């Protein structure tokens, strides 16, 4: 289905400001559709003035639809629908004419001109399915009167309100609860849902006959001065605003819509939605997230304390082998602490691993080598879950430490590069990085290489059976916990290349 922008650009000569007004109208017209119990179709004249093109459509949530098919993109010539012509040419709401019959369903058709800055941009066709018409209740009469006021404001170019900032996804709907106010802010009608929402705030009487602004302010949590007065004014419907009121453990979202059908303030609509349970769940999630972050923060602190104790113990050791073993333990503990520190700053259990890799690389270089080895990281690890990031940080620490310890002498110079590549197809050993299609969807497998230009592996060395602790940790974590593969081969230009392939679905 073509978008409003595409249809307007293709068929009309409307300006950018006109299109923005239409977008604002379309974002708000669910309100008019629900109050009218009617379908809405927005028709705009084409650039040559001989046809109309339908650029948007809305079906009501409060009644049956009049259109079984989508109307967006349809073109009709002038003269075929006289009500459209009359509304556009005369700039007035047109209700004349007998009901139309569509698939044995009677439909009442009305046309509402859409005006902006004195110009009629198009026409809204309001189509009401009359098959289920019955004697209207007080609720339905209030809906229809409010819809009539909004239609007159659209025809006059005073609705929607251009300066109103409303989150339409979170805004109350007509069915959530509707309150009709007179020009003084006195409640003339409150739907059952709106009354229930106010009962949730602690109201023990009826709303009708009372001043909604003062009633709302008295129910809300204690407030003073400007805040109190602002709430009274908003709930009185004098300005198009949205707010939340909390009292007695209940939370209600209010949206006020002033009604000025003939340019004079005659009353207001206030939509009310009980969001108590929604806010309770949000607070529970926030509390849970804060607790998880605090746990990660404390784990990080404890690990740093352990690392500090190990460093103290290392300085007291007379044996070089014992001191080296403790220093390796410090690095392993430090790599885990880095992951927990990153997780303590996030809202979920996912981390951008590039930052962790850079910090691990810096830590290992700082603690391990006094020579002139240069390091570089290329590619991106992307976002990883905590259950992948923690063992991967350990693996990376061991591989970097192993390269610095065995590839270069104490004062030797060289280079060490860590690269990461994410791809969708399963890896096929060493050839995967060369054959991977960069245009495929990412985030299925992660290929990591750690390559040095050092002295290389000794003759007969088998990385799958080597007995030192570092490689045992790498094999266990890479193949066991991470479910990937690990290999170590001679680099093409000398040195050693370690290849890790890890699924990260």
Tab-separated table of C-alpha atoms in Angstrom:
chain	number	residue	atom	x	y	z
A	1	UNK	CA	0.000	0.000	0.000
A	2	UNK	CA	1.505	3.395	-0.980
A	3	UNK	CA	2.216	5.887	1.791
A	4	UNK	CA	0.622	9.285	2.220
A	5	UNK	CA	3.872	10.974	1.203
A	6	UNK	CA	4.158	8.909	-1.976
A	7	UNK	CA	0.564	9.587	-3.037
A	8	UNK	CA	0.776	13.310	-2.343
A	9	UNK	CA	4.086	13.610	-4.200
A	10	UNK	CA	2.801	11.628	-7.181
A	11	UNK	CA	-0.656	13.158	-7.605
A	12	UNK	CA	-0.776	16.613	-5.981
A	13	UNK	CA	1.064	19.918	-5.695
A	14	UNK	CA	0.758	20.325	-1.918
A	15	UNK	CA	3.692	21.963	-0.128
A	16	UNK	CA	5.788	20.361	2.597
A	17	UNK	CA	3.963	22.372	5.265
A	18	UNK	CA	0.622	21.160	3.903
A	19	UNK	CA	1.782	17.553	4.043
A	20	UNK	CA	2.936	18.011	7.634
A	21	UNK	CA	-0.558	19.300	8.509
A	22	UNK	CA	-2.097	16.213	6.899
A	23	UNK	CA	0.243	13.956	8.886
A	24	UNK	CA	-0.767	15.747	12.080
A	25	UNK	CA	-4.431	15.303	11.176
A	26	UNK	CA	-3.999	11.602	10.391
A	27	UNK	CA	-2.192	11.065	13.700
A	28	UNK	CA	-5.245	12.454	15.511
A	29	UNK	CA	-8.230	11.339	13.474
A	30	UNK	CA	-8.734	7.996	15.228
A	31	UNK	CA	-10.445	10.203	17.820
A	32	UNK	CA	-12.907	11.549	15.247
A	33	UNK	CA	-13.518	8.079	13.792
A	34	UNK	CA	-14.307	6.546	17.184
A	35	UNK	CA	-16.549	9.414	18.274
A	36	UNK	CA	-18.418	9.253	14.951
A	37	UNK	CA	-18.714	5.442	14.844
A	38	UNK	CA	-17.616	5.965	11.230
A	39	UNK	CA	-14.915	5.228	8.663
A	40	UNK	CA	-12.823	8.151	7.490
A	41	UNK	CA	-11.183	8.517	4.087
A	42	UNK	CA	-9.012	11.512	3.245
A	43	UNK	CA	-9.388	12.690	-0.381
A	44	UNK	CA	-7.003	15.210	-1.960
A	45	UNK	CA	-7.551	16.798	-5.396
A	46	UNK	CA	-4.948	15.867	-7.989
A	47	UNK	CA	-2.591	18.395	-9.549
A	48	UNK	CA	-4.831	18.810	-12.620
A	49	UNK	CA	-7.983	19.322	-10.510
A	50	UNK	CA	-10.052	16.707	-12.344
A	51	UNK	CA	-9.790	13.857	-9.853
A	52	UNK	CA	-9.429	13.047	-6.169
A	53	UNK	CA	-6.910	10.580	-4.707
A	54	UNK	CA	-7.477	8.860	-1.354
A	55	UNK	CA	-4.291	9.199	0.699
A	56	UNK	CA	-5.334	7.804	4.111
A	57	UNK	CA	-8.075	5.744	5.729
A	58	UNK	CA	-9.222	5.044	9.298
A	59	UNK	CA	-11.708	2.506	10.637
A	60	UNK	CA	-13.559	2.983	13.949
A	61	UNK	CA	-12.904	0.953	17.076
A	62	UNK	CA	-16.433	1.720	18.292
A	63	UNK	CA	-18.566	0.406	15.444
A	64	UNK	CA	-18.732	-1.698	12.260
A	65	UNK	CA	-16.739	-0.601	9.228
A	66	UNK	CA	-18.329	0.669	6.027
A	67	UNK	CA	-15.442	-0.477	3.835
A	68	UNK	CA	-14.339	-4.071	3.581
A	69	UNK	CA	-11.515	-3.110	1.215
A	70	UNK	CA	-8.693	-0.618	1.596
A	71	UNK	CA	-9.393	2.670	-0.154
A	72	UNK	CA	-5.905	4.191	-0.040
A	73	UNK	CA	-4.606	4.954	-3.525
A	74	UNK	CA	-8.024	5.024	-5.239
A	75	UNK	CA	-8.714	7.733	-7.798
A	76	UNK	CA	-12.189	9.108	-8.563
A	77	UNK	CA	-13.078	11.824	-11.071
A	78	UNK	CA	-14.780	15.047	-10.009
A	79	UNK	CA	-18.537	14.805	-10.424
A	80	UNK	CA	-18.820	11.177	-9.399
A	81	UNK	CA	-19.131	12.059	-5.695
A	82	UNK	CA	-21.046	15.356	-5.446
A	83	UNK	CA	-20.573	15.630	-1.668
A	84	UNK	CA	-16.786	15.745	-2.120
A	85	UNK	CA	-17.121	18.464	-4.747
A	86	UNK	CA	-19.478	20.546	-2.598
A	87	UNK	CA	-17.331	20.302	0.535
A	88	UNK	CA	-14.136	21.172	-1.340
A	89	UNK	CA	-15.588	23.979	-3.444
A	90	UNK	CA	-17.730	25.585	-0.740
A	91	UNK	CA	-15.499	24.850	2.261
A	92	UNK	CA	-18.356	23.570	4.416
A	93	UNK	CA	-19.488	20.308	5.963
A	94	UNK	CA	-21.959	18.616	3.618
A	95	UNK	CA	-24.491	16.143	4.973
A	96	UNK	CA	-27.119	16.190	2.242
A	97	UNK	CA	-28.087	13.122	0.283
A	98	UNK	CA	-29.678	9.733	0.853
A	99	UNK	CA	-27.698	6.808	2.311
A	100	UNK	CA	-25.600	4.816	-0.128
A	101	UNK	CA	-25.924	1.041	-0.370
A	102	UNK	CA	-22.713	-0.979	-0.366
A	103	UNK	CA	-23.012	-4.753	-0.479
A	104	UNK	CA	-26.538	-4.533	0.995
A	105	UNK	CA	-25.323	-2.229	3.776
A	106	UNK	CA	-26.766	1.301	4.070
A	107	UNK	CA	-24.024	3.907	4.573
A	108	UNK	CA	-24.488	7.552	5.489
A	109	UNK	CA	-21.861	9.701	3.779
A	110	UNK	CA	-20.734	13.124	4.975
A	111	UNK	CA	-17.897	15.331	3.742
A	112	UNK	CA	-15.683	17.494	5.965
A	113	UNK	CA	-13.297	20.000	4.352
A	114	UNK	CA	-9.737	19.987	5.677
A	115	UNK	CA	-8.605	23.585	6.038
A	116	UNK	CA	-5.170	25.017	6.752
A	117	UNK	CA	-4.456	28.757	6.907
A	118	UNK	CA	-7.618	29.566	5.018
A	119	UNK	CA	-7.061	27.052	2.202
A	120	UNK	CA	-8.983	23.796	1.745
A	121	UNK	CA	-6.408	21.050	1.216
A	122	UNK	CA	-8.800	18.147	0.843
A	123	UNK	CA	-11.942	16.485	2.155
A	124	UNK	CA	-12.588	13.808	4.777
A	125	UNK	CA	-15.389	11.463	3.751
A	126	UNK	CA	-17.118	10.237	6.903
A	127	UNK	CA	-18.975	6.975	6.221
A	128	UNK	CA	-21.289	5.520	8.862
A	129	UNK	CA	-22.585	1.951	8.675
A	130	UNK	CA	-26.345	2.269	9.400
A	131	UNK	CA	-27.057	-1.445	9.601
A	132	UNK	CA	-26.824	-1.502	13.410
A	133	UNK	CA	-28.383	1.895	14.095
A	134	UNK	CA	-30.608	1.936	17.174
A	135	UNK	CA	-31.926	4.509	19.614
A	136	UNK	CA	-28.718	6.166	20.856
A	137	UNK	CA	-27.785	6.142	24.528
A	138	UNK	CA	-26.456	9.109	26.476
A	139	UNK	CA	-22.929	7.839	25.795
A	140	UNK	CA	-23.491	7.665	22.042
A	141	UNK	CA	-25.142	11.089	21.949
A	142	UNK	CA	-22.141	12.568	23.759
A	143	UNK	CA	-19.805	10.854	21.309
A	144	UNK	CA	-21.710	12.195	18.304
A	145	UNK	CA	-21.910	15.746	19.668
A	146	UNK	CA	-18.175	15.711	20.364
A	147	UNK	CA	-17.502	14.347	16.859
A	148	UNK	CA	-19.611	17.169	15.397
A	149	UNK	CA	-17.566	19.769	17.300
A	150	UNK	CA	-14.280	18.251	16.104
A	151	UNK	CA	-15.532	18.109	12.509
A	152	UNK	CA	-16.394	21.833	12.619
A	153	UNK	CA	-12.920	22.578	14.002
A	154	UNK	CA	-11.278	20.588	11.184
A	155	UNK	CA	-13.375	22.494	8.652
A	156	UNK	CA	-12.308	25.769	10.260
A	157	UNK	CA	-8.625	24.762	10.389
A	158	UNK	CA	-8.402	24.882	14.210
A	159	UNK	CA	-7.935	21.145	14.755
A	160	UNK	CA	-5.605	19.365	15.234
A	161	UNK	CA	-3.550	21.530	17.586
A	162	UNK	CA	-0.190	22.117	15.923
A	163	UNK	CA	1.721	22.839	19.132
A	164	UNK	CA	0.426	19.870	21.113
A	165	UNK	CA	3.066	17.291	22.019
A	166	UNK	CA	1.283	13.973	22.548
A	167	UNK	CA	2.641	10.448	22.517
A	168	UNK	CA	-0.177	8.881	20.515
A	169	UNK	CA	0.863	5.344	21.444
A	170	UNK	CA	0.441	6.131	25.143
A	171	UNK	CA	-2.431	8.614	24.834
A	172	UNK	CA	-5.881	7.568	26.121
A	173	UNK	CA	-8.431	6.435	23.537
A	174	UNK	CA	-12.134	7.207	23.383
A	175	UNK	CA	-13.040	3.768	24.716
A	176	UNK	CA	-10.680	4.104	27.697
A	177	UNK	CA	-12.855	6.784	29.252
A	178	UNK	CA	-14.447	10.048	28.113
A	179	UNK	CA	-15.481	13.099	30.118
A	180	UNK	CA	-17.373	16.026	28.593
A	181	UNK	CA	-16.952	19.439	30.200
A	182	UNK	CA	-18.785	22.696	29.676
A	183	UNK	CA	-17.044	26.024	29.133
A	184	UNK	CA	-16.491	26.453	32.892
A	185	UNK	CA	-14.880	23.053	33.369
A	186	UNK	CA	-17.976	21.463	34.923
A	187	UNK	CA	-18.533	17.783	34.076
A	188	UNK	CA	-21.679	17.302	32.006
A	189	UNK	CA	-21.057	13.624	31.201
A	190	UNK	CA	-18.593	10.929	32.295
A	191	UNK	CA	-18.491	7.483	30.696
A	192	UNK	CA	-18.491	4.418	32.982
A	193	UNK	CA	-14.809	3.751	32.232
A	194	UNK	CA	-13.842	7.334	33.080
A	195	UNK	CA	-15.774	7.148	36.351
A	196	UNK	CA	-14.044	3.860	37.218
A	197	UNK	CA	-10.663	5.477	36.557
A	198	UNK	CA	-11.459	8.278	39.003
A	199	UNK	CA	-12.727	5.796	41.563
A	200	UNK	CA	-9.271	4.205	41.290
A	201	UNK	CA	-7.862	7.565	42.385
A	202	UNK	CA	-10.097	7.578	45.467
A	203	UNK	CA	-13.192	9.438	44.276
A	204	UNK	CA	-16.245	8.356	46.283
A	205	UNK	CA	-18.872	10.518	44.548
A	206	UNK	CA	-20.088	11.077	40.999
A	207	UNK	CA	-18.133	13.277	38.591
A	208	UNK	CA	-21.126	14.881	36.886
A	209	UNK	CA	-21.850	18.361	38.221
A	210	UNK	CA	-18.406	18.860	39.747
A	211	UNK	CA	-15.457	20.925	38.550
A	212	UNK	CA	-13.061	18.371	37.083
A	213	UNK	CA	-9.926	20.462	37.589
A	214	UNK	CA	-10.493	21.050	41.296
A	215	UNK	CA	-11.684	17.469	41.829
A	216	UNK	CA	-8.551	16.094	40.179
A	217	UNK	CA	-6.232	18.399	42.125
A	218	UNK	CA	-7.863	17.423	45.438
A	219	UNK	CA	-7.475	13.714	44.659
A	220	UNK	CA	-3.867	13.923	43.472
A	221	UNK	CA	-0.798	13.664	45.641
A	222	UNK	CA	-0.058	16.811	47.688
A	223	UNK	CA	1.165	19.631	45.466
A	224	UNK	CA	1.706	23.321	45.885
A	225	UNK	CA	1.669	26.569	44.002
A	226	UNK	CA	2.195	26.464	40.245
A	227	UNK	CA	2.024	22.659	40.011
A	228	UNK	CA	-1.371	22.588	41.707
A	229	UNK	CA	-2.729	25.412	39.546
A	230	UNK	CA	-1.387	23.806	36.353
A	231	UNK	CA	-3.181	20.549	37.153
A	232	UNK	CA	-6.435	22.402	37.831
A	233	UNK	CA	-6.139	24.226	34.515
A	234	UNK	CA	-5.234	21.112	32.508
A	235	UNK	CA	-8.014	18.961	33.956
A	236	UNK	CA	-10.410	21.827	33.306
A	237	UNK	CA	-9.727	21.420	29.597
A	238	UNK	CA	-8.432	24.917	28.865
A	239	UNK	CA	-5.313	23.725	27.036
A	240	UNK	CA	-4.513	20.714	24.826
A	241	UNK	CA	-2.232	18.768	27.127
A	242	UNK	CA	-1.622	15.304	28.535
A	243	UNK	CA	-0.592	14.400	32.071
A	244	UNK	CA	-0.712	11.642	34.675
A	245	UNK	CA	-2.429	11.842	38.032
A	246	UNK	CA	-1.491	9.554	40.909
A	247	UNK	CA	-3.439	9.056	44.122
A	248	UNK	CA	-4.429	6.241	46.492
A	249	UNK	CA	-2.133	3.847	44.631
A	250	UNK	CA	-3.881	4.492	41.321
A	251	UNK	CA	-2.458	6.170	38.213
A	252	UNK	CA	-4.644	7.735	35.506
A	253	UNK	CA	-3.516	9.359	32.264
A	254	UNK	CA	-5.565	12.400	31.242
A	255	UNK	CA	-5.650	14.104	27.872
A	256	UNK	CA	-7.556	17.373	27.506
A	257	UNK	CA	-8.910	18.562	24.136
A	258	UNK	CA	-10.516	22.029	24.129
A	259	UNK	CA	-13.550	22.303	21.835
A	260	UNK	CA	-13.948	25.505	19.808
A	261	UNK	CA	-16.325	24.562	16.989
A	262	UNK	CA	-17.092	28.188	16.046
A	263	UNK	CA	-13.922	29.799	17.319
A	264	UNK	CA	-15.303	30.145	20.856
A	265	UNK	CA	-14.450	27.837	23.730
A	266	UNK	CA	-17.665	25.900	24.380
A	267	UNK	CA	-16.296	23.015	26.426
A	268	UNK	CA	-13.725	20.263	26.408
A	269	UNK	CA	-13.163	16.578	26.020
A	270	UNK	CA	-11.019	14.828	28.597
A	271	UNK	CA	-9.922	11.279	27.800
A	272	UNK	CA	-8.971	9.184	30.831
A	273	UNK	CA	-7.125	5.877	30.965
A	274	UNK	CA	-6.399	3.807	34.058
A	275	UNK	CA	-2.703	2.862	33.762
A	276	UNK	CA	-2.227	1.680	37.342
A	277	UNK	CA	-1.242	-1.892	36.488
A	278	UNK	CA	0.940	-0.771	33.599
A	279	UNK	CA	2.915	1.607	35.817
A	280	UNK	CA	3.170	-1.037	38.537
A	281	UNK	CA	4.737	-3.491	36.077
A	282	UNK	CA	7.086	-0.794	34.771
A	283	UNK	CA	8.234	-0.035	38.316
A	284	UNK	CA	8.778	-3.718	38.999
A	285	UNK	CA	10.902	-3.994	35.869
A	286	UNK	CA	12.865	-0.881	36.823
A	287	UNK	CA	13.448	-2.297	40.295
A	288	UNK	CA	14.526	-5.619	38.816
A	289	UNK	CA	16.885	-3.922	36.359
A	290	UNK	CA	18.359	-1.764	39.121
A	291	UNK	CA	18.857	-4.841	41.304
A	292	UNK	CA	20.612	-6.732	38.506
A	293	UNK	CA	22.897	-3.781	37.783
A	294	UNK	CA	23.691	-3.458	41.469
A	295	UNK	CA	24.572	-7.170	41.639
A	296	UNK	CA	26.936	-6.799	38.676
A	297	UNK	CA	28.481	-3.733	40.326
A	298	UNK	CA	29.080	-5.601	43.584
A	299	UNK	CA	30.478	-8.643	41.789
A	300	UNK	CA	32.872	-6.350	39.940
A	301	UNK	CA	33.972	-4.749	43.223
A	302	UNK	CA	34.492	-8.150	44.843
A	303	UNK	CA	36.521	-9.386	41.878
A	304	UNK	CA	38.682	-6.284	41.994
A	305	UNK	CA	39.255	-6.900	45.697
A	306	UNK	CA	40.303	-10.483	44.952
A	307	UNK	CA	42.653	-9.239	42.225
A	308	UNK	CA	44.195	-6.724	44.644
A	309	UNK	CA	44.763	-9.449	47.242
A	310	UNK	CA	46.407	-11.652	44.625
A	311	UNK	CA	48.708	-8.800	43.629
A	312	UNK	CA	49.731	-8.304	47.269
A	313	UNK	CA	50.420	-12.000	47.594
A	314	UNK	CA	52.398	-11.999	44.333
A	315	UNK	CA	54.730	-9.281	45.602
A	316	UNK	CA	55.546	-11.385	48.657
A	317	UNK	CA	56.440	-14.501	46.685
A	318	UNK	CA	60.097	-15.469	46.339
A	319	UNK	CA	59.449	-17.966	43.552
A	320	UNK	CA	59.273	-16.536	40.048
A	321	UNK	CA	56.971	-19.372	38.976
A	322	UNK	CA	54.589	-18.691	41.854
A	323	UNK	CA	54.635	-14.970	41.130
A	324	UNK	CA	53.879	-15.595	37.439
A	325	UNK	CA	50.995	-17.927	38.350
A	326	UNK	CA	49.453	-15.315	40.629
A	327	UNK	CA	49.859	-12.614	37.970
A	328	UNK	CA	48.004	-14.838	35.498
A	329	UNK	CA	45.220	-15.271	38.051
A	330	UNK	CA	45.028	-11.485	38.436
A	331	UNK	CA	44.504	-11.097	34.686
A	332	UNK	CA	41.828	-13.789	34.587
A	333	UNK	CA	39.930	-12.235	37.462
A	334	UNK	CA	40.342	-8.790	35.863
A	335	UNK	CA	38.826	-9.894	32.549
A	336	UNK	CA	35.699	-11.147	34.321
A	337	UNK	CA	35.499	-7.929	36.346
A	338	UNK	CA	35.548	-5.883	33.129
A	339	UNK	CA	32.471	-7.732	31.845
A	340	UNK	CA	30.564	-7.238	35.100
A	341	UNK	CA	31.490	-3.545	35.158
A	342	UNK	CA	30.070	-3.136	31.651
A	343	UNK	CA	26.904	-5.058	32.575
A	344	UNK	CA	26.412	-2.853	35.654
A	345	UNK	CA	26.010	0.143	33.316
A	346	UNK	CA	23.491	-1.455	30.945
A	347	UNK	CA	19.716	-1.829	31.146
A	348	UNK	CA	19.782	-5.423	29.886
A	349	UNK	CA	22.065	-8.441	29.950
A	350	UNK	CA	23.766	-7.457	26.684
A	351	UNK	CA	27.029	-5.641	26.101
A	352	UNK	CA	28.916	-4.012	23.247
A	353	UNK	CA	31.916	-6.341	23.300
A	354	UNK	CA	34.263	-4.061	21.332
A	355	UNK	CA	34.786	-1.931	24.433
A	356	UNK	CA	35.470	-5.018	26.543
A	357	UNK	CA	37.955	-6.346	23.965
A	358	UNK	CA	39.843	-3.037	23.939
A	359	UNK	CA	40.019	-2.968	27.735
A	360	UNK	CA	41.159	-6.591	27.922
A	361	UNK	CA	43.844	-5.883	25.332
A	362	UNK	CA	45.024	-2.825	27.267
A	363	UNK	CA	45.035	-4.723	30.579
A	364	UNK	CA	47.026	-7.663	29.248
A	365	UNK	CA	49.599	-5.381	27.612
A	366	UNK	CA	49.982	-3.317	30.752
A	367	UNK	CA	50.503	-6.292	33.035
A	368	UNK	CA	52.358	-8.656	30.753
A	369	UNK	CA	54.985	-7.127	28.530
A	370	UNK	CA	57.807	-4.656	28.687
A	371	UNK	CA	58.857	-4.893	25.026
A	372	UNK	CA	57.812	-3.004	21.917
A	373	UNK	CA	54.837	-5.105	20.842
A	374	UNK	CA	52.159	-3.057	19.090
A	375	UNK	CA	48.523	-4.141	19.223
A	376	UNK	CA	45.536	-3.513	16.982
A	377	UNK	CA	41.889	-4.554	16.869
A	378	UNK	CA	39.931	-4.700	13.627
A	379	UNK	CA	36.320	-5.544	12.864
A	380	UNK	CA	33.506	-5.554	15.379
A	381	UNK	CA	32.295	-8.135	17.869
A	382	UNK	CA	28.911	-6.397	18.041
A	383	UNK	CA	26.399	-6.829	20.832
A	384	UNK	CA	26.758	-10.031	22.854
A	385	UNK	CA	24.716	-11.500	25.681
A	386	UNK	CA	26.269	-11.822	29.112
A	387	UNK	CA	26.498	-15.617	28.913
A	388	UNK	CA	28.692	-15.228	25.804
A	389	UNK	CA	30.623	-12.124	26.847
A	390	UNK	CA	31.980	-13.477	30.129
A	391	UNK	CA	33.633	-16.687	28.824
A	392	UNK	CA	34.720	-14.897	25.642
A	393	UNK	CA	36.543	-12.257	27.706
A	394	UNK	CA	38.365	-15.067	29.528
A	395	UNK	CA	39.271	-16.763	26.230
A	396	UNK	CA	40.555	-13.517	24.744
A	397	UNK	CA	42.646	-12.821	27.840
A	398	UNK	CA	44.265	-16.267	27.665
A	399	UNK	CA	44.999	-16.021	23.934
A	400	UNK	CA	46.577	-12.572	24.270
A	401	UNK	CA	48.633	-13.621	27.269
A	402	UNK	CA	49.737	-16.798	25.502
A	403	UNK	CA	50.838	-14.820	22.439
A	404	UNK	CA	52.822	-12.310	24.475
A	405	UNK	CA	54.428	-15.016	26.571
A	406	UNK	CA	55.439	-17.454	23.854
A	407	UNK	CA	55.651	-15.476	20.597
A	408	UNK	CA	58.049	-12.756	21.714
A	409	UNK	CA	61.062	-12.555	23.971
A	410	UNK	CA	61.147	-10.302	27.061
A	411	UNK	CA	62.412	-7.274	25.111
A	412	UNK	CA	61.336	-8.262	21.604
A	413	UNK	CA	59.354	-6.067	19.226
A	414	UNK	CA	56.461	-7.259	17.110
A	415	UNK	CA	52.770	-6.883	16.366
A	416	UNK	CA	49.641	-8.528	17.678
A	417	UNK	CA	46.235	-8.155	16.010
A	418	UNK	CA	42.764	-9.174	17.173
A	419	UNK	CA	40.069	-9.254	14.492
A	420	UNK	CA	36.360	-10.041	14.650
A	421	UNK	CA	33.891	-10.825	11.882
A	422	UNK	CA	30.200	-11.600	12.207
A	423	UNK	CA	28.305	-13.547	9.559
A	424	UNK	CA	25.149	-15.570	9.089
A	425	UNK	CA	26.362	-18.784	7.435
A	426	UNK	CA	28.178	-21.356	9.602
A	427	UNK	CA	31.923	-21.059	9.409
A	428	UNK	CA	34.013	-23.658	7.645
A	429	UNK	CA	37.302	-23.463	9.426
A	430	UNK	CA	40.071	-21.240	8.109
A	431	UNK	CA	38.397	-20.478	4.802
A	432	UNK	CA	35.296	-18.883	6.321
A	433	UNK	CA	36.705	-15.372	6.644
A	434	UNK	CA	37.726	-15.399	2.983
A	435	UNK	CA	34.442	-16.714	1.596
A	436	UNK	CA	32.030	-14.921	3.943
A	437	UNK	CA	29.536	-12.771	2.060
A	438	UNK	CA	29.514	-9.351	3.682
A	439	UNK	CA	26.063	-8.652	2.214
A	440	UNK	CA	24.382	-11.532	4.057
A	441	UNK	CA	22.435	-11.002	7.247
A	442	UNK	CA	24.800	-10.775	10.264
A	443	UNK	CA	24.712	-11.900	13.873
A	444	UNK	CA	24.722	-15.685	13.617
A	445	UNK	CA	28.370	-16.649	13.936
A	446	UNK	CA	31.408	-14.794	15.225
A	447	UNK	CA	34.842	-15.458	13.756
A	448	UNK	CA	37.716	-14.238	15.927
A	449	UNK	CA	41.393	-14.348	15.013
A	450	UNK	CA	44.380	-13.489	17.192
A	451	UNK	CA	47.519	-13.251	15.048
A	452	UNK	CA	51.114	-12.384	15.906
A	453	UNK	CA	54.327	-12.147	13.902
A	454	UNK	CA	56.455	-13.799	16.555
A	455	UNK	CA	58.606	-16.876	16.571
A	456	UNK	CA	55.774	-19.268	15.691
A	457	UNK	CA	54.793	-22.620	17.168
A	458	UNK	CA	57.461	-25.218	18.042
A	459	UNK	CA	57.749	-28.261	15.793
A	460	UNK	CA	55.204	-30.949	16.578
A	461	UNK	CA	53.047	-28.637	18.706
A	462	UNK	CA	49.402	-29.766	18.869
A	463	UNK	CA	47.069	-27.006	20.168
A	464	UNK	CA	44.289	-29.532	20.785
A	465	UNK	CA	46.435	-31.489	23.237
A	466	UNK	CA	48.813	-28.917	24.721
A	467	UNK	CA	48.801	-29.187	28.463
A	468	UNK	CA	49.424	-25.652	29.735
A	469	UNK	CA	46.609	-24.159	31.797
A	470	UNK	CA	45.904	-21.228	29.472
A	471	UNK	CA	45.170	-23.394	26.431
A	472	UNK	CA	43.122	-25.793	28.561
A	473	UNK	CA	40.952	-22.852	29.638
A	474	UNK	CA	40.584	-21.722	26.003
A	475	UNK	CA	39.596	-25.185	24.766
A	476	UNK	CA	37.152	-25.763	27.603
A	477	UNK	CA	35.402	-22.413	27.250
A	478	UNK	CA	35.456	-22.192	23.443
A	479	UNK	CA	34.217	-25.691	22.695
A	480	UNK	CA	32.275	-26.409	25.856
A	481	UNK	CA	30.629	-23.294	27.248
A	482	UNK	CA	30.517	-21.297	24.015
A	483	UNK	CA	29.743	-24.249	21.748
A	484	UNK	CA	32.307	-23.189	19.131
A	485	UNK	CA	35.587	-24.375	17.624
A	486	UNK	CA	39.212	-23.503	18.325
A	487	UNK	CA	42.331	-23.949	16.221
A	488	UNK	CA	45.891	-22.643	16.136
A	489	UNK	CA	47.957	-22.637	12.919
A	490	UNK	CA	51.061	-21.055	11.453
A	491	UNK	CA	50.400	-17.550	10.086
A	492	UNK	CA	51.115	-17.051	6.352
A	493	UNK	CA	53.796	-14.398	7.006
A	494	UNK	CA	55.301	-16.026	10.056
A	495	UNK	CA	54.073	-16.180	13.598
A	496	UNK	CA	50.901	-17.849	14.843
A	497	UNK	CA	47.225	-17.453	14.028
A	498	UNK	CA	44.499	-18.536	16.435
A	499	UNK	CA	41.004	-18.992	15.009
A	500	UNK	CA	37.811	-19.096	17.088
A	501	UNK	CA	34.354	-19.703	15.621
A	502	UNK	CA	31.488	-19.058	18.040
A	503	UNK	CA	27.718	-19.148	17.451
A	504	UNK	CA	26.061	-16.003	18.835
A	505	UNK	CA	22.384	-16.474	17.929
